[in-house]
Amino acid sequence: MRVNLVVSHEFGHQLQFCLSQASQDRIGELYRNRLERCRIDNPPPPGYEGYSELVRPERLNFRQFISGYSATSKEEYWAEAVAAFSIAESRQILQAMDPGICKILTEILEKPHLHFSPVLVEPILDLQASLRAGLAMPEDLLG
């Protein structure tokens, strides 16, 4: 089965603008650490001028990013993580591969006050309460 994750990827870009500076800094730190390990574990071939993580088939277990494209920038790293997190099966892969980014994404749903700009926290909590009352946001949403 093929799934189109363009909408959730683009949502990730919009979501990033709502995050606190501390959360954005943490995402940047996670990205830089992965990029550093990527350049050691999976160095690009000589002459490669792109930014994607290129992984030989025999080294797939050593990849650092959920997708090659997510290595291109902090913003793409975040957007690809949001897209992967939006589907249960890929969320499990993301959790095993990048628990730090998964923790942030889980906390965004469960503890939004930890990651959103203060002016957005109350409206988000109100929206979540409304969704729960309408049974549109079950308690085991991530389960």
mmCIF file with all atom_site columns, N, CA and C in Angstrom, residues 14 23 36 41-42 45 47 78 80 102:
data_model
loop_
_atom_site.group_PDB
_atom_site.id
_atom_site.type_symbol
_atom_site.label_atom_id
_atom_site.label_alt_id
_atom_site.label_comp_id
_atom_site.label_asym_id
_atom_site.label_entity_id
_atom_site.label_seq_id
_atom_site.pdbx_PDB_ins_code
_atom_site.Cartn_x
_atom_site.Cartn_y
_atom_site.Cartn_z
_atom_site.occupancy
_atom_site.B_iso_or_equiv
_atom_site.pdbx_formal_charge
_atom_site.auth_seq_id
_atom_site.auth_comp_id
_atom_site.auth_asym_id
_atom_site.auth_atom_id
_atom_site.pdbx_PDB_model_num
ATOM 1  N N  . GLN A 1 14  ? 3.825  24.032 8.806  1.00 0.00 ? 14  GLN A N  1
ATOM 2  C CA . GLN A 1 14  ? 2.976  25.038 9.453  1.00 0.00 ? 14  GLN A CA 1
ATOM 3  C C  . GLN A 1 14  ? 3.026  24.900 10.973 1.00 0.00 ? 14  GLN A C  1
ATOM 4  N N  . SER A 1 23  ? 11.405 24.713 21.878 1.00 0.00 ? 23  SER A N  1
ATOM 5  C CA . SER A 1 23  ? 11.112 23.475 21.148 1.00 0.00 ? 23  SER A CA 1
ATOM 6  C C  . SER A 1 23  ? 11.790 23.475 19.787 1.00 0.00 ? 23  SER A C  1
ATOM 7  N N  . GLU A 1 36  ? 25.339 14.934 11.936 1.00 0.00 ? 36  GLU A N  1
ATOM 8  C CA . GLU A 1 36  ? 26.747 14.640 12.227 1.00 0.00 ? 36  GLU A CA 1
ATOM 9  C C  . GLU A 1 36  ? 27.003 13.130 12.167 1.00 0.00 ? 36  GLU A C  1
ATOM 10 N N  . ASP A 1 41  ? 28.483 7.805  9.543  1.00 0.00 ? 41  ASP A N  1
ATOM 11 C CA . ASP A 1 41  ? 28.001 6.449  9.257  1.00 0.00 ? 41  ASP A CA 1
ATOM 12 C C  . ASP A 1 41  ? 27.700 6.214  7.782  1.00 0.00 ? 41  ASP A C  1
ATOM 13 N N  . ASN A 1 42  ? 27.186 7.225  7.115  1.00 0.00 ? 42  ASN A N  1
ATOM 14 C CA . ASN A 1 42  ? 26.768 7.091  5.718  1.00 0.00 ? 42  ASN A CA 1
ATOM 15 C C  . ASN A 1 42  ? 27.268 8.279  4.905  1.00 0.00 ? 42  ASN A C  1
ATOM 16 N N  . PRO A 1 45  ? 28.705 9.869  -1.443 1.00 0.00 ? 45  PRO A N  1
ATOM 17 C CA . PRO A 1 45  ? 29.746 9.456  -2.395 1.00 0.00 ? 45  PRO A CA 1
ATOM 18 C C  . PRO A 1 45  ? 30.540 10.664 -2.888 1.00 0.00 ? 45  PRO A C  1
ATOM 19 N N  . GLY A 1 47  ? 31.891 13.593 -4.880 1.00 0.00 ? 47  GLY A N  1
ATOM 20 C CA . GLY A 1 47  ? 31.274 14.406 -5.915 1.00 0.00 ? 47  GLY A CA 1
ATOM 21 C C  . GLY A 1 47  ? 29.797 14.685 -5.719 1.00 0.00 ? 47  GLY A C  1
ATOM 22 N N  . TRP A 1 78  ? 11.905 18.004 10.488 1.00 0.00 ? 78  TRP A N  1
ATOM 23 C CA . TRP A 1 78  ? 10.698 18.126 11.294 1.00 0.00 ? 78  TRP A CA 1
ATOM 24 C C  . TRP A 1 78  ? 9.464  17.714 10.485 1.00 0.00 ? 78  TRP A C  1
ATOM 25 N N  . GLU A 1 80  ? 9.144  15.819 7.835  1.00 0.00 ? 80  GLU A N  1
ATOM 26 C CA . GLU A 1 80  ? 9.128  14.383 7.552  1.00 0.00 ? 80  GLU A CA 1
ATOM 27 C C  . GLU A 1 80  ? 8.781  13.587 8.813  1.00 0.00 ? 80  GLU A C  1
ATOM 28 N N  . CYS A 1 102 ? 10.190 11.720 18.439 1.00 0.00 ? 102 CYS A N  1
ATOM 29 C CA . CYS A 1 102 ? 8.910  11.087 18.776 1.00 0.00 ? 102 CYS A CA 1
ATOM 30 C C  . CYS A 1 102 ? 8.384  11.601 20.117 1.00 0.00 ? 102 CYS A C  1
#
